[in-house]
Amino acid sequence: MDWKDMLSQLRDALPEGEDNPQSNDDNAETPDPKSLKKEKIHIVIEKKGRKGKTATIAEGFKCSDDELEEIASKAKRHLGVGGSARGGEILMQGECKERFAAFLRNLGYTI
């Protein structure tokens, strides 16, 4: 018995009401990646609470924290700055509003 036979037996053992997350049924709706990025992102420059240092903050993300961390990581590498992501917002060190906005537009977000 090879692994394909074992896998088919496991699939057959699933209860009737259970959906197989790996199946490609026509009835299963998969979210369109472009529809997930339709939220409007606001970018602000702020100096409060940072001892006079400038920070660029993008807020309004409605994605998971893991996806937000991934976006922030790509943005930090692209812009060559430090930053962090949490609570639906990405903070970048320094004033990089225009470059950050262009980067997010390329990913499909509305600024």
PDB file of C-alpha atoms in Angstrom:
ATOM      1  CA  MET A   1       0.000   0.000   0.000  1.00  0.00           C
ATOM      2  CA  ASP A   2       1.538   3.290  -1.072  1.00  0.00           C
ATOM      3  CA  TRP A   3       0.931   6.756   0.367  1.00  0.00           C
ATOM      4  CA  LYS A   4      -1.744   7.602  -2.229  1.00  0.00           C
ATOM      5  CA  ASP A   5      -3.880   4.663  -1.157  1.00  0.00           C
ATOM      6  CA  MET A   6      -3.473   5.605   2.494  1.00  0.00           C
ATOM      7  CA  LEU A   7      -4.467   9.194   1.748  1.00  0.00           C
ATOM      8  CA  SER A   8      -7.590   8.136  -0.147  1.00  0.00           C
ATOM      9  CA  GLN A   9      -8.618   5.952   2.799  1.00  0.00           C
ATOM     10  CA  LEU A  10      -8.235   8.918   5.150  1.00  0.00           C
ATOM     11  CA  ARG A  11     -10.385  11.071   2.882  1.00  0.00           C
ATOM     12  CA  ASP A  12     -13.068   8.390   2.751  1.00  0.00           C
ATOM     13  CA  ALA A  13     -13.045   8.211   6.568  1.00  0.00           C
ATOM     14  CA  LEU A  14     -14.047  11.895   6.939  1.00  0.00           C
ATOM     15  CA  PRO A  15     -17.608  12.467   8.200  1.00  0.00           C
ATOM     16  CA  GLU A  16     -20.182  13.609   5.636  1.00  0.00           C
ATOM     17  CA  GLY A  17     -20.479  17.194   6.943  1.00  0.00           C
ATOM     18  CA  GLU A  18     -16.724  17.782   6.973  1.00  0.00           C
ATOM     19  CA  ASP A  19     -15.251  19.682   4.058  1.00  0.00           C
ATOM     20  CA  ASN A  20     -11.843  18.722   2.854  1.00  0.00           C
ATOM     21  CA  PRO A  21      -9.731  21.913   2.824  1.00  0.00           C
ATOM     22  CA  GLN A  22      -7.565  20.469   0.043  1.00  0.00           C
ATOM     23  CA  SER A  23     -10.451  19.589  -2.284  1.00  0.00           C
ATOM     24  CA  ASN A  24     -11.164  21.591  -5.415  1.00  0.00           C
ATOM     25  CA  ASP A  25     -14.959  21.533  -5.421  1.00  0.00           C
ATOM     26  CA  ASP A  26     -16.819  23.935  -7.669  1.00  0.00           C
ATOM     27  CA  ASN A  27     -19.036  24.903  -4.722  1.00  0.00           C
ATOM     28  CA  ALA A  28     -16.081  25.973  -2.567  1.00  0.00           C
ATOM     29  CA  GLU A  29     -15.524  29.707  -2.702  1.00  0.00           C
ATOM     30  CA  THR A  30     -11.942  30.898  -2.551  1.00  0.00           C
ATOM     31  CA  PRO A  31     -11.387  34.553  -1.758  1.00  0.00           C
ATOM     32  CA  ASP A  32      -9.938  36.602  -4.557  1.00  0.00           C
ATOM     33  CA  PRO A  33      -6.546  37.975  -3.454  1.00  0.00           C
ATOM     34  CA  LYS A  34      -7.249  41.331  -5.094  1.00  0.00           C
ATOM     35  CA  SER A  35     -10.557  41.715  -3.238  1.00  0.00           C
ATOM     36  CA  LEU A  36      -8.732  41.353   0.081  1.00  0.00           C
ATOM     37  CA  LYS A  37      -6.575  44.395  -0.689  1.00  0.00           C
ATOM     38  CA  LYS A  38      -9.406  46.834  -1.362  1.00  0.00           C
ATOM     39  CA  GLU A  39      -9.213  48.446   2.063  1.00  0.00           C
ATOM     40  CA  LYS A  40      -8.139  52.057   2.116  1.00  0.00           C
ATOM     41  CA  ILE A  41      -4.805  52.687   3.812  1.00  0.00           C
ATOM     42  CA  HIS A  42      -4.024  56.005   5.506  1.00  0.00           C
ATOM     43  CA  ILE A  43      -0.387  57.070   5.777  1.00  0.00           C
ATOM     44  CA  VAL A  44       0.574  59.688   8.360  1.00  0.00           C
ATOM     45  CA  ILE A  45       3.854  61.152   9.571  1.00  0.00           C
ATOM     46  CA  GLU A  46       4.180  61.443  13.320  1.00  0.00           C
ATOM     47  CA  LYS A  47       6.765  62.706  15.836  1.00  0.00           C
ATOM     48  CA  LYS A  48       4.836  62.374  19.110  1.00  0.00           C
ATOM     49  CA  GLY A  49       6.277  60.087  21.758  1.00  0.00           C
ATOM     50  CA  ARG A  50       9.438  59.321  19.815  1.00  0.00           C
ATOM     51  CA  LYS A  51      11.775  61.961  21.266  1.00  0.00           C
ATOM     52  CA  GLY A  52      11.396  64.135  18.167  1.00  0.00           C
ATOM     53  CA  LYS A  53      12.202  61.373  15.681  1.00  0.00           C
ATOM     54  CA  THR A  54       9.957  61.051  12.646  1.00  0.00           C
ATOM     55  CA  ALA A  55       7.940  57.905  11.920  1.00  0.00           C
ATOM     56  CA  THR A  56       5.712  57.059   8.970  1.00  0.00           C
ATOM     57  CA  ILE A  57       2.632  55.057   9.938  1.00  0.00           C
ATOM     58  CA  ALA A  58       0.309  53.195   7.562  1.00  0.00           C
ATOM     59  CA  GLU A  59      -2.993  52.248   9.195  1.00  0.00           C
ATOM     60  CA  GLY A  60      -6.182  50.540   8.086  1.00  0.00           C
ATOM     61  CA  PHE A  61      -4.967  47.024   7.269  1.00  0.00           C
ATOM     62  CA  LYS A  62      -7.599  44.323   7.752  1.00  0.00           C
ATOM     63  CA  CYS A  63      -5.416  41.267   7.377  1.00  0.00           C
ATOM     64  CA  SER A  64      -3.935  38.743   9.779  1.00  0.00           C
ATOM     65  CA  ASP A  65      -0.906  39.639  11.870  1.00  0.00           C
ATOM     66  CA  ASP A  66       1.224  37.141   9.935  1.00  0.00           C
ATOM     67  CA  GLU A  67       0.330  38.732   6.597  1.00  0.00           C
ATOM     68  CA  LEU A  68       0.905  42.191   8.065  1.00  0.00           C
ATOM     69  CA  GLU A  69       4.381  41.136   9.257  1.00  0.00           C
ATOM     70  CA  GLU A  70       5.149  39.815   5.772  1.00  0.00           C
ATOM     71  CA  ILE A  71       4.082  43.093   4.122  1.00  0.00           C
ATOM     72  CA  ALA A  72       6.108  45.094   6.651  1.00  0.00           C
ATOM     73  CA  SER A  73       9.164  42.926   6.084  1.00  0.00           C
ATOM     74  CA  LYS A  74       8.992  43.414   2.317  1.00  0.00           C
ATOM     75  CA  ALA A  75       8.466  47.161   2.753  1.00  0.00           C
ATOM     76  CA  LYS A  76      11.412  47.499   5.140  1.00  0.00           C
ATOM     77  CA  ARG A  77      13.718  45.710   2.702  1.00  0.00           C
ATOM     78  CA  HIS A  78      12.409  47.709  -0.255  1.00  0.00           C
ATOM     79  CA  LEU A  79      12.725  51.081   1.496  1.00  0.00           C
ATOM     80  CA  GLY A  80      15.888  50.298   3.443  1.00  0.00           C
ATOM     81  CA  VAL A  81      14.470  51.433   6.794  1.00  0.00           C
ATOM     82  CA  GLY A  82      13.563  49.854  10.108  1.00  0.00           C
ATOM     83  CA  GLY A  83      10.056  49.405  11.339  1.00  0.00           C
ATOM     84  CA  SER A  84       7.437  47.186  12.921  1.00  0.00           C
ATOM     85  CA  ALA A  85       3.906  45.901  12.390  1.00  0.00           C
ATOM     86  CA  ARG A  86       1.138  45.308  14.913  1.00  0.00           C
ATOM     87  CA  GLY A  87      -2.514  46.023  15.501  1.00  0.00           C
ATOM     88  CA  GLY A  88      -3.430  46.675  11.871  1.00  0.00           C
ATOM     89  CA  GLU A  89      -0.703  49.242  11.257  1.00  0.00           C
ATOM     90  CA  ILE A  90       2.848  49.347   9.949  1.00  0.00           C
ATOM     91  CA  LEU A  91       5.357  51.785  11.428  1.00  0.00           C
ATOM     92  CA  MET A  92       8.419  52.803   9.399  1.00  0.00           C
ATOM     93  CA  GLN A  93      11.319  54.774  10.828  1.00  0.00           C
ATOM     94  CA  GLY A  94      11.895  58.134   9.185  1.00  0.00           C
ATOM     95  CA  GLU A  95       9.905  60.164   6.709  1.00  0.00           C
ATOM     96  CA  CYS A  96       9.247  57.913   3.711  1.00  0.00           C
ATOM     97  CA  LYS A  97       5.585  58.640   2.972  1.00  0.00           C
ATOM     98  CA  GLU A  98       5.825  58.901  -0.828  1.00  0.00           C
ATOM     99  CA  ARG A  99       8.044  55.838  -1.314  1.00  0.00           C
ATOM    100  CA  PHE A 100       5.945  53.795   1.133  1.00  0.00           C
ATOM    101  CA  ALA A 101       2.722  54.843  -0.627  1.00  0.00           C
ATOM    102  CA  ALA A 102       4.179  53.844  -4.004  1.00  0.00           C
ATOM    103  CA  PHE A 103       5.220  50.464  -2.595  1.00  0.00           C
ATOM    104  CA  LEU A 104       1.736  49.775  -1.195  1.00  0.00           C
ATOM    105  CA  ARG A 105       0.092  50.859  -4.479  1.00  0.00           C
ATOM    106  CA  ASN A 106       2.238  48.295  -6.300  1.00  0.00           C
ATOM    107  CA  LEU A 107       0.854  45.645  -3.935  1.00  0.00           C
ATOM    108  CA  GLY A 108      -2.698  46.676  -4.859  1.00  0.00           C
ATOM    109  CA  TYR A 109      -3.724  48.771  -1.858  1.00  0.00           C
ATOM    110  CA  THR A 110      -5.649  52.043  -2.151  1.00  0.00           C
ATOM    111  CA  ILE A 111      -3.881  54.953  -0.446  1.00  0.00           C
TER     112      ILE A 111
END
